[in-house]
Coordinates of C-alpha atoms and ligand atoms in Angstrom, one line a residue:
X1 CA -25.2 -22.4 8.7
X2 CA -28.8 -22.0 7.7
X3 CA -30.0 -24.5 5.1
X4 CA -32.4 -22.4 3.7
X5 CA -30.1 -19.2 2.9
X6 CA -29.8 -18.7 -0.4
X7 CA -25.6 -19.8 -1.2
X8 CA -23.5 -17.2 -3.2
X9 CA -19.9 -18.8 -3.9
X10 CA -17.3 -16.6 -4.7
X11 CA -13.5 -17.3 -5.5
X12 CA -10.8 -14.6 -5.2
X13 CA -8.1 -14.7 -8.2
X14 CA -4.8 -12.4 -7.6
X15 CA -3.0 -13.7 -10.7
X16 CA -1.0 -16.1 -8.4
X17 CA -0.7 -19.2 -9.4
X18 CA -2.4 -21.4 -6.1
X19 CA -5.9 -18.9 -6.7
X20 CA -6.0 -20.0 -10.3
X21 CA -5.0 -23.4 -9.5
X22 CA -7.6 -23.6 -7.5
X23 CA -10.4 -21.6 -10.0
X24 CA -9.4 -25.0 -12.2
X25 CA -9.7 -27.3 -9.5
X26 CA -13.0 -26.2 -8.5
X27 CA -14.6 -25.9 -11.9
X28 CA -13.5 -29.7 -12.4
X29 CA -14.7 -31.3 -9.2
X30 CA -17.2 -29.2 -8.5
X31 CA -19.1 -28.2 -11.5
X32 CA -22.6 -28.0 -10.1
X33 CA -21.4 -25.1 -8.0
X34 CA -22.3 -21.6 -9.6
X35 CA -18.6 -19.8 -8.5
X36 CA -18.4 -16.1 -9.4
X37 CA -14.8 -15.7 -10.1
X38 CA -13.5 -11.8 -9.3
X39 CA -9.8 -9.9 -9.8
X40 CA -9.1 -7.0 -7.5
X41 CA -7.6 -5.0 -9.9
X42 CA -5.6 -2.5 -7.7
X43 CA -4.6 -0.3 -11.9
X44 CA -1.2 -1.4 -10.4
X45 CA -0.8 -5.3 -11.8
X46 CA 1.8 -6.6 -13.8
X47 CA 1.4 -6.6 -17.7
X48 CA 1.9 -10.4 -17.1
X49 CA -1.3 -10.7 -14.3
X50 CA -3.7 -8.9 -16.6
X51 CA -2.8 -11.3 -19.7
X52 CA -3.1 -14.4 -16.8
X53 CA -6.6 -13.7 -15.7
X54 CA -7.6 -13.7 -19.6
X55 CA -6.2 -16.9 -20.4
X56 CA -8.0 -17.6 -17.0
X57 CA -11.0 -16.7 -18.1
X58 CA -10.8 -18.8 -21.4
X59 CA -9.8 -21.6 -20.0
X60 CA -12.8 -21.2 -17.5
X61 CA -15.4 -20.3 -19.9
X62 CA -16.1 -17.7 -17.6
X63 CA -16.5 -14.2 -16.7
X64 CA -14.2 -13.0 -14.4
X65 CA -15.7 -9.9 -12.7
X66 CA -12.5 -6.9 -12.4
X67 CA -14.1 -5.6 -9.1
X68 CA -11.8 -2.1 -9.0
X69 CA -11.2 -1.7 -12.9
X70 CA -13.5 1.0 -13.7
X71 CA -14.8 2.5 -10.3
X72 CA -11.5 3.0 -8.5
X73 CA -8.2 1.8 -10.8
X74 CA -9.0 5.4 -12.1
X75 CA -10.9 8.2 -10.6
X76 CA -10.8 11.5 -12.3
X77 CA -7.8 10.9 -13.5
X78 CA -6.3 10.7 -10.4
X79 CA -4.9 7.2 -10.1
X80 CA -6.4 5.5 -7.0
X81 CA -2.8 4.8 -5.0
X82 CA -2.0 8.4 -5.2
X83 CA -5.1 8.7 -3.7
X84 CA -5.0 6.6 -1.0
X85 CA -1.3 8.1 -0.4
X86 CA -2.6 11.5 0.4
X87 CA -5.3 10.1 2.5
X88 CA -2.5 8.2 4.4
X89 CA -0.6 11.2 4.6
X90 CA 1.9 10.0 2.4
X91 CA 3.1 7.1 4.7
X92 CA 3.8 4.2 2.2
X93 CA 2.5 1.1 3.3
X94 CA 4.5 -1.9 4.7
X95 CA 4.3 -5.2 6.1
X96 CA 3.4 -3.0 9.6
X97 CA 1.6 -0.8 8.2
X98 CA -0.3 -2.6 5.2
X99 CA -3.3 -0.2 4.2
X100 CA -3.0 -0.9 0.5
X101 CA -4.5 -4.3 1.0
X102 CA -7.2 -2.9 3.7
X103 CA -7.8 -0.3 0.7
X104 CA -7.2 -1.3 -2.7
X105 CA -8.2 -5.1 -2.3
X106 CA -10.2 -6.0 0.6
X107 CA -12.6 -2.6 1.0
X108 CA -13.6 -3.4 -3.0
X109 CA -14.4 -6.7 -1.8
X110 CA -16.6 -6.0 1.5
X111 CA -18.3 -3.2 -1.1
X112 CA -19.3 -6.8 -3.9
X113 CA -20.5 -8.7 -1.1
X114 CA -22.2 -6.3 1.0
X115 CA -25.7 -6.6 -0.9
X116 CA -25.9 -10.2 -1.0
X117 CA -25.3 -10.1 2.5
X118 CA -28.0 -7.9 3.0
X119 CA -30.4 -9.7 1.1
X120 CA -30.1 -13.1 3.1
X121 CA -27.5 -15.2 1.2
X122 CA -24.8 -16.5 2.4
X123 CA -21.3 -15.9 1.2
X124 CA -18.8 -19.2 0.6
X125 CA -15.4 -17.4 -0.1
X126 CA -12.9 -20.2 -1.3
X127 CA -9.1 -19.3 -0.6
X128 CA -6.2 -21.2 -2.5
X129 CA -4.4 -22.2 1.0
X130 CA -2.5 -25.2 0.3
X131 CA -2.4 -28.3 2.4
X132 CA 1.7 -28.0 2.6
X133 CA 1.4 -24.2 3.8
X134 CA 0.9 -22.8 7.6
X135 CA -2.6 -22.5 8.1
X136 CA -3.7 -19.3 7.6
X137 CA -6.9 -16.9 7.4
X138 CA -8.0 -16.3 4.2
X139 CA -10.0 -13.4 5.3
X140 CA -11.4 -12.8 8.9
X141 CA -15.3 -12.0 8.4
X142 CA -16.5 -9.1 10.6
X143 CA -19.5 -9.0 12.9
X144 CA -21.7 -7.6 10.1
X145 CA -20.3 -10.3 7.9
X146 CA -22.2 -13.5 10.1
X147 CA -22.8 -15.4 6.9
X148 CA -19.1 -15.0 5.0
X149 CA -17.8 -18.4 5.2
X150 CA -14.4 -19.5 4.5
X151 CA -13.4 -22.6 3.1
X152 CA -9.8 -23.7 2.0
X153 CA -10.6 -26.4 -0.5
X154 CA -6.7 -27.0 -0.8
X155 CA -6.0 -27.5 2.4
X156 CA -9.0 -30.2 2.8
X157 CA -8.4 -32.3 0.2
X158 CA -4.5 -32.2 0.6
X159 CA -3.5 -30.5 -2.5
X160 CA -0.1 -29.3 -2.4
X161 CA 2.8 -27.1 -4.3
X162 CA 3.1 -30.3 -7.1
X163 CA -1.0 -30.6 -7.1
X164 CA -1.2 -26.4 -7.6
X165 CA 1.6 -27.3 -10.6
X166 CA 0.2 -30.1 -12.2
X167 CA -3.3 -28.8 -12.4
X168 CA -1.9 -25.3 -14.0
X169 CA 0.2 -27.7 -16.5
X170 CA -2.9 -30.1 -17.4
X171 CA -5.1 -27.1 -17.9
X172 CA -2.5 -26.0 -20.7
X173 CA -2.5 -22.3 -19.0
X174 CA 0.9 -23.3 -17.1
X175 CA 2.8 -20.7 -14.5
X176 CA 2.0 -17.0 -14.9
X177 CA 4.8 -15.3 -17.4
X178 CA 6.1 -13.0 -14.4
X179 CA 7.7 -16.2 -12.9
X180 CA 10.9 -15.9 -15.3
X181 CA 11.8 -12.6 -13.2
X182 CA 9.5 -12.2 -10.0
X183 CA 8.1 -14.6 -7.3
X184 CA 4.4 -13.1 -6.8
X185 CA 1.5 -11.4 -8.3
X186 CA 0.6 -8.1 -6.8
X187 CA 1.5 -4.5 -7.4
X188 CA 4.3 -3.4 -9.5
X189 CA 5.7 -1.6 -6.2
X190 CA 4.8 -4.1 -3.4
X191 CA 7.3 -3.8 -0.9
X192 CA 7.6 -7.5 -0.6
X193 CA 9.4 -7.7 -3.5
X194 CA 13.2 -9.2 -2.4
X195 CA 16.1 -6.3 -3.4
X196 CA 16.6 -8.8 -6.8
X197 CA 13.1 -7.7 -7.8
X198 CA 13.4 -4.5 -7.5
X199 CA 16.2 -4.5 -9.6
X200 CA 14.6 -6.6 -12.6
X201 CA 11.2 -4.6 -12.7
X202 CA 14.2 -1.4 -13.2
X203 CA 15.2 -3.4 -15.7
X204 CA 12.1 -4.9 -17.2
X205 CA 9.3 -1.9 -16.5
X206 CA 11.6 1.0 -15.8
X207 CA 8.4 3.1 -16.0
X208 CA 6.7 1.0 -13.2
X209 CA 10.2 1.5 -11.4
X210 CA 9.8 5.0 -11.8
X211 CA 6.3 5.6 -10.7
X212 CA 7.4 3.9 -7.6
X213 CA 10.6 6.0 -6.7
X214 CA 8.1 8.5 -7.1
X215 CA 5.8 7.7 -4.5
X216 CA 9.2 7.8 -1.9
X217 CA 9.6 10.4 -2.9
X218 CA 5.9 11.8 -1.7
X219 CA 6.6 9.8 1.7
X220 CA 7.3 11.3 4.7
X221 CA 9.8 11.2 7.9
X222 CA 8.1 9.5 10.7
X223 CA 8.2 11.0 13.6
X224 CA 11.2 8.6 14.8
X225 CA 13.3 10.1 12.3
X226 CA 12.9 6.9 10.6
X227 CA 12.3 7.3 6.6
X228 CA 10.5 4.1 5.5
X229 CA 11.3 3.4 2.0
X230 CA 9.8 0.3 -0.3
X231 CA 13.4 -2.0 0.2
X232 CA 13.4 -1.0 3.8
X233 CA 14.1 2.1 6.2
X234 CA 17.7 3.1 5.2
X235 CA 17.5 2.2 1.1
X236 CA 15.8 4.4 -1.1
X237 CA 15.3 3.2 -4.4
X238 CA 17.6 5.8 -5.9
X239 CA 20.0 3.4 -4.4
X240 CA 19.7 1.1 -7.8
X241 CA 21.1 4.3 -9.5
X242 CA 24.6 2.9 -8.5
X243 CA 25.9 0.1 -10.8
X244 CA 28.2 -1.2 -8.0
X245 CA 25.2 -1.5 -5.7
X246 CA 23.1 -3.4 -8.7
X247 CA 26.1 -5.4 -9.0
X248 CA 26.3 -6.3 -5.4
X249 CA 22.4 -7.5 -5.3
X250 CA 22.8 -9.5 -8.2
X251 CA 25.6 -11.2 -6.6
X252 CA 24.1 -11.6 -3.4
X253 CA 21.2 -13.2 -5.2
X254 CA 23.3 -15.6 -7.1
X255 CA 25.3 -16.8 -4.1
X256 CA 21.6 -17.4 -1.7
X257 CA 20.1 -18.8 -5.0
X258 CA 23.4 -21.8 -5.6
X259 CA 23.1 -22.3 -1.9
X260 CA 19.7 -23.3 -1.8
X261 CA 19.9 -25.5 -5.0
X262 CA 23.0 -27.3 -3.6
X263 CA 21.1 -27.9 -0.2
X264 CA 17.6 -28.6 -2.0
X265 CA 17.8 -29.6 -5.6
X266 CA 17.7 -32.7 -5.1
X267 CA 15.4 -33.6 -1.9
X268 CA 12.9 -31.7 -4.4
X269 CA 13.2 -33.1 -7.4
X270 CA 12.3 -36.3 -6.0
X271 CA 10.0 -35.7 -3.2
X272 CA 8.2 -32.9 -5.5
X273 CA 8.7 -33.7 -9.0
X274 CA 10.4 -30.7 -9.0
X275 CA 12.5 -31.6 -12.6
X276 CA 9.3 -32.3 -14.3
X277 CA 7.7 -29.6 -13.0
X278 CA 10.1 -26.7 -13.1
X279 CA 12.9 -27.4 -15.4
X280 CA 14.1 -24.6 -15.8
X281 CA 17.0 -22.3 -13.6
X282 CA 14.8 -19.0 -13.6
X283 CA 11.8 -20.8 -12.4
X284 CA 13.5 -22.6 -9.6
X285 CA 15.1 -19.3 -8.7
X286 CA 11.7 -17.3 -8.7
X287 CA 8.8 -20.4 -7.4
X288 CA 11.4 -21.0 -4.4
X289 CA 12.3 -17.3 -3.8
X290 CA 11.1 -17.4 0.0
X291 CA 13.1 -20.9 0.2
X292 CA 15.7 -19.4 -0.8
X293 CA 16.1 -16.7 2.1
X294 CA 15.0 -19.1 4.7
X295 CA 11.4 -17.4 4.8
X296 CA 7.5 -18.7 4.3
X297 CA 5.1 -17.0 2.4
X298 CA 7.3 -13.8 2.0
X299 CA 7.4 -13.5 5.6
X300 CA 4.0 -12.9 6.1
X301 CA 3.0 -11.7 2.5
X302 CA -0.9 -11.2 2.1
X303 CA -3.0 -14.4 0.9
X304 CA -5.3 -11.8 -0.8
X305 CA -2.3 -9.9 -2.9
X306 CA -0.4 -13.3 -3.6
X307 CA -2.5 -16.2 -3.7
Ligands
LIG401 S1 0.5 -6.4 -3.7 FE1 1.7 -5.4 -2.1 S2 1.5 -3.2 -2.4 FE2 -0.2 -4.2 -3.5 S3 -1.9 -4.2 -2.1 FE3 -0.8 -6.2 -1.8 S4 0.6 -5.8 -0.2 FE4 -0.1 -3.8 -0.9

């Protein structure tokens, strides 16, 4: 690191709950740094994200640049992920295959950045990693990207799940809404959504349900044979259309969800402070959502889409 670079800190919100956490945490015990706080705004959020980030912002006292609202959420009326679909000739993305993020979050990013690069500074990029997660890259800087440094704050000073909570709670902004009936921030179709989630955005924003049974609909056989949909290769969306299958999920979910509080309520509600913190069914159900199919981080969900 040069000394004598001029220093542009930047911080990364997704309208999860550990970035904003951690927008807090750094405006309190670190006030003389200058952070530029952005949201890649895909056009695809959750009602619930966008009203987060503005109570966000309030509680910051600060701007929070929308990197992709007016440039590439909408381009001639052509909305950016049908777009990108045609450009990926209709393949829909997946956890193999995960071009949305390259496209819709990080390539907006690289784009900001790019000119302060250029110009000298140096770019400090802090990522809401927390100290009880498996270390992770926030983001792996490229050769042109020398000066793009890292830094986990989290993760340093030992801040875990209950620190992410408490510091949401004490700020008064609390857990993003979406929690009562989803586990993450990110696109309205994000194929990491569990089969539960799929059902309650039918339920909740059947027209966001919609638009995604319509992009299936655009994909393509691979040439395996193999027809990826968003809930996997061999269940199309138009699968919810059956009340017995709903049914089916919903029970599934309820059965996974009793087994995990039985074996975990109440290590956690007194190693974490979980019944202060969470207290109520929904939350536990949607916060521990990976816990409760034995996975971490959504099985390898993106830091940039969820944090
Ligand atoms: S939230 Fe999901 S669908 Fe959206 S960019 Fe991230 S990984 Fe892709």
């Amino acid at each position: 690191m040069s000394n004598d670079r001029k220093v542009k800190h930047v911080l990364g919100l997704s309208g999860g709950k550990d970035s904003a956490a951690l927008a807090i945490y750094m405006a309190r015990e670190y006030p003389e740094l200058d952070i530029d706080y952005f949201f890649t705004d895909t056009g695809y959020e959750l009602p619930e994200v966008y009203e987060f980030i503005e109570q966000l912002e309030s509680i910051l006292g600060k701007e929070i640049l929308r990197l992709n609202h007016n440039e590439r959420a909408v381009n001639n009326d052509v909305k950016v992920f049908d777009k990108l679909l045609a450009e990926h000739n209709n393949f829909l993305p997946s956890g193999r295959q995960r071009w949305c993020t390259i496209r819709m979050k990080l390539e907006p990013f690289e784009k900001w950045i790019k000119p302060y690069l250029n110009d000298g500074y140096e770019v400090v990029s802090y990522v809401g990693i927390r100290a009880d997660e498996p270390w992770r890259d926030g983001y792996t800087p490229n050769e042109s990207q020398k000066y793009l440094k890292i830094k986990m704050p989290f993760a340093d000073d030992g801040i875990k799940r209950a620190g992410v909570i408490s510091l949401l709670e004490s700020s008064g902004i609390g857990l993003p809404k979406y929690y009562e009936w989803r586990s993450r921030s990110g696109c309205t179709f994000c194929f990491f959504q569990r089969k539960i989630e799929w059902v309650r955005l039918m339920e909740r924003y059947p027209e966001a349900f919609e638009e995604a049974k319509a992009y299936e609909k655009r994909a393509e056989t691979s040439a395996n044979g193999e027809t990826f949909y968003w809930m996997g290769p061999n269940e199309p969306l138009t699968t919810l259309e059956n009340p017995e299958r709903i049914a089916q999920i919903k029970a599934n979910h309820e059965k996974s969800l009793k087994r995990f509080e039985k074996k975990k309520a109440r290590e956690r509600k007194r190693k974490l402070g979980l019944h202060a913190m969470v207290n109520e069914e929904q939350l536990i159900d949607t916060m521990f959502m990976d816990e409760i199919y034995d996975d971490v981080e959504g099985g390898g969900a993106c830091v940039t889409c969820y944090k």
